[in-house]
mmCIF file of C-alpha atoms and ligand atoms in Angstrom:
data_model
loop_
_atom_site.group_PDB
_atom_site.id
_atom_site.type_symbol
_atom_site.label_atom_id
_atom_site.label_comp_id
_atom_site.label_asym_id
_atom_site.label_seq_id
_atom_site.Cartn_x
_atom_site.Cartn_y
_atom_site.Cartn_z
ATOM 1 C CA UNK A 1 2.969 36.024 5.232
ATOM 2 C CA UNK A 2 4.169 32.792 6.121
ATOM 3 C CA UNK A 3 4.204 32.029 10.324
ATOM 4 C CA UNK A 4 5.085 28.436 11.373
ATOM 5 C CA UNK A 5 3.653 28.869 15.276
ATOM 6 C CA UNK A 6 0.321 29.528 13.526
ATOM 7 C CA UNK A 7 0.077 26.312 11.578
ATOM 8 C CA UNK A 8 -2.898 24.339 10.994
ATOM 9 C CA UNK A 9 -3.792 21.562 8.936
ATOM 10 C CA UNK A 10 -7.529 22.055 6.926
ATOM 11 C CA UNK A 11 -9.005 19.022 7.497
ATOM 12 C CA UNK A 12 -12.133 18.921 5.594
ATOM 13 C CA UNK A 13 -13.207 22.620 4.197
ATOM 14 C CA UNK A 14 -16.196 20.810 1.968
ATOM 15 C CA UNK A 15 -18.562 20.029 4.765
ATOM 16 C CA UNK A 16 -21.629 21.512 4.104
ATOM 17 C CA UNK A 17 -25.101 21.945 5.974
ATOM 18 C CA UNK A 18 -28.662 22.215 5.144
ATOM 19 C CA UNK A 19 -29.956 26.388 4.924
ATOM 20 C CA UNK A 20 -33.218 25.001 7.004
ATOM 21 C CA UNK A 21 -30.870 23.593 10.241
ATOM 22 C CA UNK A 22 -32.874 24.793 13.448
ATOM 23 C CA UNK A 23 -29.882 24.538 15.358
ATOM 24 C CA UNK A 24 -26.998 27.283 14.946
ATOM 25 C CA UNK A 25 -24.224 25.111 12.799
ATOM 26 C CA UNK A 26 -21.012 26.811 13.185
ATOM 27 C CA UNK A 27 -17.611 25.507 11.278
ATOM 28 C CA UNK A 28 -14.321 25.916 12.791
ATOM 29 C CA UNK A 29 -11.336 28.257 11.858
ATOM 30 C CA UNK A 30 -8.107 28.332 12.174
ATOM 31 C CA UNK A 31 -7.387 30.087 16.133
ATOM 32 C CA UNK A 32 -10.472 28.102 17.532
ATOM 33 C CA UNK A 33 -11.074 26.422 20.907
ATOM 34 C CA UNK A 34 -13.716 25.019 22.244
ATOM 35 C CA UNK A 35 -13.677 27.804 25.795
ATOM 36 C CA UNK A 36 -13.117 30.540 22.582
ATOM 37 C CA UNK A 37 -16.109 29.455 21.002
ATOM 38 C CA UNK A 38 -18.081 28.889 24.539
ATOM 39 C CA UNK A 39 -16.996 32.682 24.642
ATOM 40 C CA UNK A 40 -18.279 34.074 21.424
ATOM 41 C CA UNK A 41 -21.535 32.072 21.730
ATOM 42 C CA UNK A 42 -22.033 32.622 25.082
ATOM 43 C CA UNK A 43 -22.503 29.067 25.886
ATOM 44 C CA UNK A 44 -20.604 26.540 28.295
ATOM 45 C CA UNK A 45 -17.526 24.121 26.499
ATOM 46 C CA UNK A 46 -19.778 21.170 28.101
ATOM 47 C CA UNK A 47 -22.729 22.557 26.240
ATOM 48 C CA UNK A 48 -20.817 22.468 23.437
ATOM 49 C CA UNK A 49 -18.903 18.936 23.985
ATOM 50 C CA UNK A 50 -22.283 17.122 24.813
ATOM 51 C CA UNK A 51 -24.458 18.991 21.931
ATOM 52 C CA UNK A 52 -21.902 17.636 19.235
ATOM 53 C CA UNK A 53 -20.773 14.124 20.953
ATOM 54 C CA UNK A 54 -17.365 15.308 22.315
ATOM 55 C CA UNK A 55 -15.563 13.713 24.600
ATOM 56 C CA UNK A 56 -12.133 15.422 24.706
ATOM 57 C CA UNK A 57 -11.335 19.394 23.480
ATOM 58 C CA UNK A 58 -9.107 19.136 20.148
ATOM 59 C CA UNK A 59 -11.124 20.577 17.050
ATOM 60 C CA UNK A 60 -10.309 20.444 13.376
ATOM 61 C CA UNK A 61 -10.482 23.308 11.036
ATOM 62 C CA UNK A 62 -13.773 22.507 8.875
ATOM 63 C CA UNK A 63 -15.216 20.432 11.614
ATOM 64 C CA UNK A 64 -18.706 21.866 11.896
ATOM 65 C CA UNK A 65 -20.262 22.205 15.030
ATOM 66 C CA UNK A 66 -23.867 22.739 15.999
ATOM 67 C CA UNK A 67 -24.167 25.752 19.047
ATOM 68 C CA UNK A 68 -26.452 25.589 21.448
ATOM 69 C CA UNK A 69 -28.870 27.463 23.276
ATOM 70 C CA UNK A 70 -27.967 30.947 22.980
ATOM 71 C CA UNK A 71 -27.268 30.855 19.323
ATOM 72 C CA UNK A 72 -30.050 32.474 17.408
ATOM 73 C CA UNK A 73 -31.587 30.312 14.500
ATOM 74 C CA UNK A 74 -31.957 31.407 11.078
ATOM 75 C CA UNK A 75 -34.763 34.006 10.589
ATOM 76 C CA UNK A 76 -37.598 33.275 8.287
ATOM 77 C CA UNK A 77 -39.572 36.700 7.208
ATOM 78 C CA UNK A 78 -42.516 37.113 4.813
ATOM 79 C CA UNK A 79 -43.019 40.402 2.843
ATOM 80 C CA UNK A 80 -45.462 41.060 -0.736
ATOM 81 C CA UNK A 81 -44.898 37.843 -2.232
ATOM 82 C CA UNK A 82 -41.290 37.242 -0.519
ATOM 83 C CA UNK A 83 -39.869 35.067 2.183
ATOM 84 C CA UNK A 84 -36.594 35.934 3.321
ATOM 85 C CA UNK A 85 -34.172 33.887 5.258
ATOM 86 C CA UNK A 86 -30.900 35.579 6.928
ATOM 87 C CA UNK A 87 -28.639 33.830 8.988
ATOM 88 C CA UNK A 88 -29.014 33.896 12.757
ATOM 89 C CA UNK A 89 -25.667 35.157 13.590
ATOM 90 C CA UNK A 90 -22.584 35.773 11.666
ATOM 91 C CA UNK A 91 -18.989 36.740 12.274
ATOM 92 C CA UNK A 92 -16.988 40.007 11.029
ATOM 93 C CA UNK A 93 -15.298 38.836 8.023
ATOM 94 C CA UNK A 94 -17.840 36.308 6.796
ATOM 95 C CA UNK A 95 -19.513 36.480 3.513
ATOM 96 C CA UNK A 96 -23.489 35.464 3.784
ATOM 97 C CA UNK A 97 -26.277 35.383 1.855
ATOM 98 C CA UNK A 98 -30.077 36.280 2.306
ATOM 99 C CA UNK A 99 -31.986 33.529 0.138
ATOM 100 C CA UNK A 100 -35.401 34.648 -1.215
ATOM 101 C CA UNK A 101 -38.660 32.145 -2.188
ATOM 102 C CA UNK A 102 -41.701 33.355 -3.457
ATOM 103 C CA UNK A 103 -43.486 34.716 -6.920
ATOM 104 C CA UNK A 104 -41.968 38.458 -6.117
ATOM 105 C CA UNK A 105 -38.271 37.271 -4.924
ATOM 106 C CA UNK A 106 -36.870 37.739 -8.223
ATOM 107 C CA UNK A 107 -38.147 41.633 -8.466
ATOM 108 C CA UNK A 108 -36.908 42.639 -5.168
ATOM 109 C CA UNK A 109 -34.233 45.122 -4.269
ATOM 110 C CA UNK A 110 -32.144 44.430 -1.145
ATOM 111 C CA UNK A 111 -29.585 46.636 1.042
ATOM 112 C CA UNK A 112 -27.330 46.672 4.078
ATOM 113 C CA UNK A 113 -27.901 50.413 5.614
ATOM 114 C CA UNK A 114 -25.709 49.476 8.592
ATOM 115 C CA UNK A 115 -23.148 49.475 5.731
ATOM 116 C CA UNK A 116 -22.985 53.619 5.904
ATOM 117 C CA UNK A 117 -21.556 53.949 9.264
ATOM 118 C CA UNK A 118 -18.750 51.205 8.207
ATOM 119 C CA UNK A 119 -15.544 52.161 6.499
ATOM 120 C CA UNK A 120 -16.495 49.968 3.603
ATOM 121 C CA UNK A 121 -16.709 50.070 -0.086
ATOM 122 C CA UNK A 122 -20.234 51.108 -1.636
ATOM 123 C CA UNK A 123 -21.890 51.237 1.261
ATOM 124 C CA UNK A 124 -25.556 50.156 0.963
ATOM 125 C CA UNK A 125 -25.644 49.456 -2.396
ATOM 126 C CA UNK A 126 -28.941 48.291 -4.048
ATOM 127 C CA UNK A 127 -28.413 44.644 -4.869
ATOM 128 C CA UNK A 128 -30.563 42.331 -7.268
ATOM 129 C CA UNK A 129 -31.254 38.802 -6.325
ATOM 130 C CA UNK A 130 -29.654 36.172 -8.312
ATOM 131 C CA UNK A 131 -30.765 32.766 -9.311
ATOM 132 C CA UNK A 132 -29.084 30.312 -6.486
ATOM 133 C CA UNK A 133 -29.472 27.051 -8.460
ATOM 134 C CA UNK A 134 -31.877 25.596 -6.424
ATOM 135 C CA UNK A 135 -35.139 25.586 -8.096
ATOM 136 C CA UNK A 136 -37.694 28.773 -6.986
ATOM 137 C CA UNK A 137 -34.863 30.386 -4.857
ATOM 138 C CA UNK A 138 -32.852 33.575 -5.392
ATOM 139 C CA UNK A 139 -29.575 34.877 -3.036
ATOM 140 C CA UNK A 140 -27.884 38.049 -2.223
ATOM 141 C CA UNK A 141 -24.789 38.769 -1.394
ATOM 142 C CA UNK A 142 -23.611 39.960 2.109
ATOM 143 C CA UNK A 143 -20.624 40.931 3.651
ATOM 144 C CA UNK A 144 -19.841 41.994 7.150
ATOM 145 C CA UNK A 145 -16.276 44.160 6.937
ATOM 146 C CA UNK A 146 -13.384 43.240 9.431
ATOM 147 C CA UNK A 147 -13.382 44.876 13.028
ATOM 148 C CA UNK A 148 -16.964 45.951 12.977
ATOM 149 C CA UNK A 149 -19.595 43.631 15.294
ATOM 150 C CA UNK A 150 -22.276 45.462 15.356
ATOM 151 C CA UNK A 151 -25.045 43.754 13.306
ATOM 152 C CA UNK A 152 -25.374 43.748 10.098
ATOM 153 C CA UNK A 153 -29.074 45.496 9.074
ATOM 154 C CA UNK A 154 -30.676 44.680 5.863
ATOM 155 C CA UNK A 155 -33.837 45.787 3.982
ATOM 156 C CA UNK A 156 -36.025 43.939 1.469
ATOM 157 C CA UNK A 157 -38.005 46.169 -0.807
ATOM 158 C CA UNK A 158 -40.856 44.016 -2.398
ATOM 159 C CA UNK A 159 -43.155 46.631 -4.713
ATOM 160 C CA UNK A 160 -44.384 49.092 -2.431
ATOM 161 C CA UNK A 161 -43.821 47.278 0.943
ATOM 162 C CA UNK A 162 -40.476 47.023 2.932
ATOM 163 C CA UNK A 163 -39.140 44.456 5.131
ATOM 164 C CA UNK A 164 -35.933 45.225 7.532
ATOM 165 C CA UNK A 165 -34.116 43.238 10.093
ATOM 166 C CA UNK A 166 -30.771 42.519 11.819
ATOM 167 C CA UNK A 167 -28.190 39.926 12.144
ATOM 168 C CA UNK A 168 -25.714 39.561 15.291
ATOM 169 C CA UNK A 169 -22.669 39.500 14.046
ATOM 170 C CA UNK A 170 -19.486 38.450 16.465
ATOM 171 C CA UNK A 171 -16.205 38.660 16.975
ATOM 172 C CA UNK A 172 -13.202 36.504 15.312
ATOM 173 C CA UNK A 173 -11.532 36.496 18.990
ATOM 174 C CA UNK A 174 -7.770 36.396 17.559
ATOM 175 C CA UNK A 175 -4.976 37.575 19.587
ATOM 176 C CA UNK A 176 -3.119 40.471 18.068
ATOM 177 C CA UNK A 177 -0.169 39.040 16.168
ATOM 178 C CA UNK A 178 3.230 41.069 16.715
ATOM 179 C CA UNK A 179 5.329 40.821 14.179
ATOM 180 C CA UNK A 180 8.760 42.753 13.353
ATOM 181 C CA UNK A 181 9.014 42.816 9.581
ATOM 182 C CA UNK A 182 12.847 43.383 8.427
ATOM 183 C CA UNK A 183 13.287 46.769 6.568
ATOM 184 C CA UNK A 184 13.687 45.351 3.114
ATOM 185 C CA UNK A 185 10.728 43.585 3.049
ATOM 186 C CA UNK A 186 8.347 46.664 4.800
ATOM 187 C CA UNK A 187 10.221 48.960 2.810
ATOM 188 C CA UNK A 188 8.114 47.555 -0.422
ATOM 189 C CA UNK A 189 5.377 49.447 2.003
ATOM 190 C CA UNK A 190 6.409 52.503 0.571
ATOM 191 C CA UNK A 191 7.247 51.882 -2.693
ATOM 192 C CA UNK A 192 6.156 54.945 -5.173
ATOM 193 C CA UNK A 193 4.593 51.970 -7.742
ATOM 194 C CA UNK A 194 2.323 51.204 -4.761
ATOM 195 C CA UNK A 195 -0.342 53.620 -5.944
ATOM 196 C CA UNK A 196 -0.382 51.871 -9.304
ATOM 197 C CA UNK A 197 -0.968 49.032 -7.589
ATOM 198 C CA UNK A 198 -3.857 50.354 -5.395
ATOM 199 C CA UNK A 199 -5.705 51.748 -8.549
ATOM 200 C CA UNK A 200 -5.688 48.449 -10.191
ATOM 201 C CA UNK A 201 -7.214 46.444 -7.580
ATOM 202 C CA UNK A 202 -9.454 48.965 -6.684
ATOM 203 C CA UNK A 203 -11.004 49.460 -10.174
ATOM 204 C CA UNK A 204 -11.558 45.049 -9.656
ATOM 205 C CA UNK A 205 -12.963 45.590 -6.722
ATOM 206 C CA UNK A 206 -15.581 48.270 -8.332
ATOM 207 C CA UNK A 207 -16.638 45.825 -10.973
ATOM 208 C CA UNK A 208 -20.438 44.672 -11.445
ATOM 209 C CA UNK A 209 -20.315 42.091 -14.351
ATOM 210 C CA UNK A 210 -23.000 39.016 -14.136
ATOM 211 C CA UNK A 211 -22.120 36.161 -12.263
ATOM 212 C CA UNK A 212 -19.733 34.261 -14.026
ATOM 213 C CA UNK A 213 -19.922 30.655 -12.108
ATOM 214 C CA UNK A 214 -22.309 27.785 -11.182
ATOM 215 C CA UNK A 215 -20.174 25.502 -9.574
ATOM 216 C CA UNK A 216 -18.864 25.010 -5.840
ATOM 217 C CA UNK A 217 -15.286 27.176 -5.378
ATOM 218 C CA UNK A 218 -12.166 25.020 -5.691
ATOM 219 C CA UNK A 219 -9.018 25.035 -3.319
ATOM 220 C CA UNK A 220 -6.455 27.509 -5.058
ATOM 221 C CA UNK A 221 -3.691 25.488 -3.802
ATOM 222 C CA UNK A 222 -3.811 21.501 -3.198
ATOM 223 C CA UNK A 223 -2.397 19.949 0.277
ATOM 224 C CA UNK A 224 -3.746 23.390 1.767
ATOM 225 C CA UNK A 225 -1.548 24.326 5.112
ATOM 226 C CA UNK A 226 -3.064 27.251 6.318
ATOM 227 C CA UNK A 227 -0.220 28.858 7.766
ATOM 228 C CA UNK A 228 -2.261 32.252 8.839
ATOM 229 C CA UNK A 229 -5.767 32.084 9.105
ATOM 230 C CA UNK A 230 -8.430 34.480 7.773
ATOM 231 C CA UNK A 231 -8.762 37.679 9.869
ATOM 232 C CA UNK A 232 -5.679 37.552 11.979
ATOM 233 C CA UNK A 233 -5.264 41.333 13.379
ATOM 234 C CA UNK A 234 -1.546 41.807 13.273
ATOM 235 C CA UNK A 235 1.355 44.711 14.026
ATOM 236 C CA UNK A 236 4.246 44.839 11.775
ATOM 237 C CA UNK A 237 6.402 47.257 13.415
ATOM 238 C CA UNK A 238 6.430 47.637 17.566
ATOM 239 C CA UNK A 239 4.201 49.853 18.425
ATOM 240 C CA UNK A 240 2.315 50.199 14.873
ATOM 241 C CA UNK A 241 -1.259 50.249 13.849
ATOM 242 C CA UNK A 242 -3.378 47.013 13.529
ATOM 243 C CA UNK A 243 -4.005 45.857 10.440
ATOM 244 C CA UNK A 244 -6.764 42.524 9.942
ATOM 245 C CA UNK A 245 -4.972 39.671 7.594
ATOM 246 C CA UNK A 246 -7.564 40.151 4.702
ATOM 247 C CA UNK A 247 -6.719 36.534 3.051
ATOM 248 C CA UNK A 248 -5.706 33.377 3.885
ATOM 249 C CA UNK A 249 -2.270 32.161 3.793
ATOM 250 C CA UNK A 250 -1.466 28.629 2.461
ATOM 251 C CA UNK A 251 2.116 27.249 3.135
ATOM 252 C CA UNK A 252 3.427 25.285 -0.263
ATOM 253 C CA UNK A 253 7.020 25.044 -1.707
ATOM 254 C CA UNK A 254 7.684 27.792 -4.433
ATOM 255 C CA UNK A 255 6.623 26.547 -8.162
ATOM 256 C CA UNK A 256 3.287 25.003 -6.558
ATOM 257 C CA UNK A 257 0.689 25.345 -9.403
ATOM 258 C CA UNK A 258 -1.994 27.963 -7.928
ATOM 259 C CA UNK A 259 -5.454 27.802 -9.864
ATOM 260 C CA UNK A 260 -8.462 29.756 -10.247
ATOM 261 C CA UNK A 261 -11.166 29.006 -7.206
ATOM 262 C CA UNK A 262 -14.169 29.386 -9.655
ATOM 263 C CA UNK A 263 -15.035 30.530 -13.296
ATOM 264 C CA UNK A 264 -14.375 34.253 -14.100
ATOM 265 C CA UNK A 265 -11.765 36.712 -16.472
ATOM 266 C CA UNK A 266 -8.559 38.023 -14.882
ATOM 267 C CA UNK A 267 -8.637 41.879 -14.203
ATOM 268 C CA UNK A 268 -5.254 41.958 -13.042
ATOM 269 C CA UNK A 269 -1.847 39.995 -13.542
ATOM 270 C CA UNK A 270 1.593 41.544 -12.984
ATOM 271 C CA UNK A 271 4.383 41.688 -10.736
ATOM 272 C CA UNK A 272 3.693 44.824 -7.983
ATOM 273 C CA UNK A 273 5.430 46.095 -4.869
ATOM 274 C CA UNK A 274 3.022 45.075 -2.039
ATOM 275 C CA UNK A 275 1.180 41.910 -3.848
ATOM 276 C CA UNK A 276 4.128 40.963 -5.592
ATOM 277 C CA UNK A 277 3.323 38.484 -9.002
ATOM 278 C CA UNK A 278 -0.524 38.818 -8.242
ATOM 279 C CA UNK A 279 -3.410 37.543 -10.411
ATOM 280 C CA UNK A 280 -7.164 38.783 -9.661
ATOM 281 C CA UNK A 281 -9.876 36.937 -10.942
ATOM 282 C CA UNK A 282 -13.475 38.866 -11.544
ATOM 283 C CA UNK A 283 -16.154 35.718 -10.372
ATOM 284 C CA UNK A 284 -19.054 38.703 -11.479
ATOM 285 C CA UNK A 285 -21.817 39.661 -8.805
ATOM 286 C CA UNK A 286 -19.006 41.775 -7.186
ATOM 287 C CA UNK A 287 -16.465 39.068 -6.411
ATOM 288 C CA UNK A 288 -13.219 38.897 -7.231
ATOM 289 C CA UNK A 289 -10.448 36.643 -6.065
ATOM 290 C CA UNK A 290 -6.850 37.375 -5.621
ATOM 291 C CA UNK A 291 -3.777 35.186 -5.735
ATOM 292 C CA UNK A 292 -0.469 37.055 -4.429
ATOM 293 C CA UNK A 293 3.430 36.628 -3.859
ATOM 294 C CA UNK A 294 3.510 34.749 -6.797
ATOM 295 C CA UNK A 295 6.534 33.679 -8.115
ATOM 296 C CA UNK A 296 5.106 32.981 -11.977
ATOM 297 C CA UNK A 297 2.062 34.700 -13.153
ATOM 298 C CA UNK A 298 0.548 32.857 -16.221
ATOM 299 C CA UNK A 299 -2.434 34.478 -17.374
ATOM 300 C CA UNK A 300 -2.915 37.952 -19.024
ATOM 301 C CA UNK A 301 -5.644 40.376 -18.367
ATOM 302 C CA UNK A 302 -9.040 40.241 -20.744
ATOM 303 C CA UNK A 303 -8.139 36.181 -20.304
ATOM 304 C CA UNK A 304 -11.132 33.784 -19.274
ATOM 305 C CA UNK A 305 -10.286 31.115 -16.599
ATOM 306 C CA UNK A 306 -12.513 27.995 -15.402
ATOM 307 C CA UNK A 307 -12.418 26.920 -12.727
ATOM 308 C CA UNK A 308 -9.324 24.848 -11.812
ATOM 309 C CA UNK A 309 -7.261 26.553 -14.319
ATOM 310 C CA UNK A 310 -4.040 27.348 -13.298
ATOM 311 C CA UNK A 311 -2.916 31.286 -13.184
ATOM 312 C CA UNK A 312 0.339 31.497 -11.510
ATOM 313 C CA UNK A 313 2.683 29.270 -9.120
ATOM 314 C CA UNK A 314 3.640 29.921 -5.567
ATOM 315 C CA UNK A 315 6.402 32.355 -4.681
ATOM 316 C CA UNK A 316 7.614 34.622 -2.277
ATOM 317 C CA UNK A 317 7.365 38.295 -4.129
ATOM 318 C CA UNK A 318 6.070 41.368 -2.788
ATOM 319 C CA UNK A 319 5.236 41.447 0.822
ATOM 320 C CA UNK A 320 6.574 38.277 2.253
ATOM 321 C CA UNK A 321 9.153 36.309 3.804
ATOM 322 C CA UNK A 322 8.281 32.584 2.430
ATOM 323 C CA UNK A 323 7.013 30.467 -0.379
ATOM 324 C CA UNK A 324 3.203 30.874 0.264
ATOM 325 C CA UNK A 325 -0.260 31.606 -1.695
ATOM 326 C CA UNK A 326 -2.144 34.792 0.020
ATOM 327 C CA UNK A 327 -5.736 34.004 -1.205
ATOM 328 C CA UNK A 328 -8.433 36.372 -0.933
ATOM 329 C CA UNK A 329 -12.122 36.519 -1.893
ATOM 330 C CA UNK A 330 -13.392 39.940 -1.982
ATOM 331 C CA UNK A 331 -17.080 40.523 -2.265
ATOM 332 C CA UNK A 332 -17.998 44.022 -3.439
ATOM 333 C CA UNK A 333 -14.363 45.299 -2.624
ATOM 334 C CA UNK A 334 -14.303 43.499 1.098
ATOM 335 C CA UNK A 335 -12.182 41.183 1.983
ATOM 336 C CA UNK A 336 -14.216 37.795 3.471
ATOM 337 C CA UNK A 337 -12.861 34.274 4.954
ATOM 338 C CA UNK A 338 -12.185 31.831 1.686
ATOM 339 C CA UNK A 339 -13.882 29.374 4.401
ATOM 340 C CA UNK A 340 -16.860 29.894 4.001
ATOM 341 C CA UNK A 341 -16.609 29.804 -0.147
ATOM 342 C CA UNK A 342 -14.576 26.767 -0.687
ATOM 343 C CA UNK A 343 -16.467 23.289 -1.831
ATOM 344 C CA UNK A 344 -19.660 25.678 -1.882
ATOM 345 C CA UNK A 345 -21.219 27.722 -4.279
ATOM 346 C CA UNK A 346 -22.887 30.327 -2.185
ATOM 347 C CA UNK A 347 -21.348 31.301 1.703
HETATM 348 ZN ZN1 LIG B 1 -1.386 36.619 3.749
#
């Protein structure tokens, strides 16, 4: 959906930091303050101005911050032949991964348990570690689903020996969004092709191909305006039920060239009720990308994209009231912030 009040400009998405920071680096999204933050980290905002050189309050989306005090550090564990590092604390919607050294990292089976009490997809699936690209180091995949913070529990299985732990995971801290859709556009809501629809992304989302790309993800959409940021928890008729924004809206005029964020084969590319001209692209290793509303859909399914490759241009079909790109990067069906994946290969 396209919202001018919540426009923001992405300054610099590629910033990056070292896995091995001691401090808690944080980087900002779209709805952020510094007293939000303070909040969520349960710090001070001039803990947080004199730990990262601040003098006034304005932020910038991608600016990455380093938190303070209360913010636990990565945690290093050793199990058998593996050493495991998680993140210290997450946030619901982020994709993560747990990166694994040692002689038996390659052989080990990881899980999230805290998975089975979440409404997600394939809950605690057994996952196998993948190569990261740096030398002697392996990654899995997390997620931590929308409107859950309670942590997010994993467990390393190394031969006969086990390893569990936890990470905090905290709120996004968005104001519910109320919006009053006009009939003919939440009338597509009910539309009897929906169910089509449904089965077609959900048989993406259930796909476990091998990984498919090497390289950092690319911007879908150049001169990105994020017009609705990742997570936004939203009513569309007074009085409705909340529903989380499960992508990330870029503002761009309709015909805008959209392209594929990484390497991968489309699953799905059609004109539908509720995604309207949608492309989905399956990355492997349980991701899959989704481009929607769009106005031209050039690809076909079976196709192979690189990355950069363009799949469609920006329109305003489906579910929408403006030209804009709806991006989403769903790891193992569940939706996660295209933040955290953009100029990076891993979250
Ligand atoms: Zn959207």
């Amino acid at each position: 959906m396209k919202f001018d009040r919540f426009l923001v400009v992405v300054a610099s998405l590629a910033l990056v930091w070292p896995a091995t920071a001691v401090a808690a680096p944080y980087t900002v999204r779209p709805g952020d303050t510094l007293s939000k933050l303070a909040r969520d980290f349960g710090t001070t905002v001039s803990a947080l101005q004199q730990a990262n050189g601040l003098s006034g309050t304005g932020l910038q989306v991608g600016q990455v911050l380093q938190v303070p005090g209360s913010a636990p550090a990565a945690q290093t564990r050793e199990v058998a032949g593996v050493t495991l590092q998680a993140p210290g604390r997450i946030r619901m919607g982020d994709a993560f991964v747990l990166r694994l050294r040692g002689e038996q990292a390659a052989a080990a089976r990881v899980r999230f348990p805290s998975e089975r009490t979440e409404d997600v997809r394939e809950p605690a699936e057994w996952l196998t570690p993948l190569p990261s690209g740096q030398p002697g180091e392996w990654v899995v995949l997390g997620r931590a689903v929308l409107g859950k913070t309670t942590p997010v529990r994993y467990e390393l299985l190394a031969g006969s020996e086990e390893l569990s732990g936890e990470i905090v995971t905290g709120p996004l801290g968005q104001p519910v969004q109320h919006l009053n859709l006009p009939p003919s556009v939440s009338r597509k809501l009910q539309d009897p092709q929906r169910a089509e629809e449904e089965r077609l992304v959900e048989a993406a989302y259930a796909l476990r191909t091998p990984r498919a790309w090497t390289q950092p993800f690319a911007p879908a959409v150049s001169g990105r305006r994020v017009s609705s940021g990742f997570g936004q928890p939203r009513t569309y008729t007074a009085g409705g039920p909340v529903a989380y924004h499960y992508g990330m809206d870029y503002s761009a005029p309709a015909g805008t060239p959209v392209s594929a964020v990484n390497d991968g084969v489309v699953v799905v590319a059609g004109q539908y009720p509720v995604r309207g001209g949608l492309v989905a692209v399956n990355h492997g290793a349980g991701l899959v990308s989704l481009y929607f509303h769009l106005s031209k859909v050039g690809v076909r399914v079976g196709q192979t994209v690189r990355r950069g490759d363009k799949v469609g241009e920006v329109g305003s079909t489906g579910f929408s009231t403006g030209p804009h790109l709806h991006l989403e990067l769903r790891v193992r069906g569940e939706a996660t912030d295209p933040n955290l994946w953009i100029g990076k290969t891993w979250p």
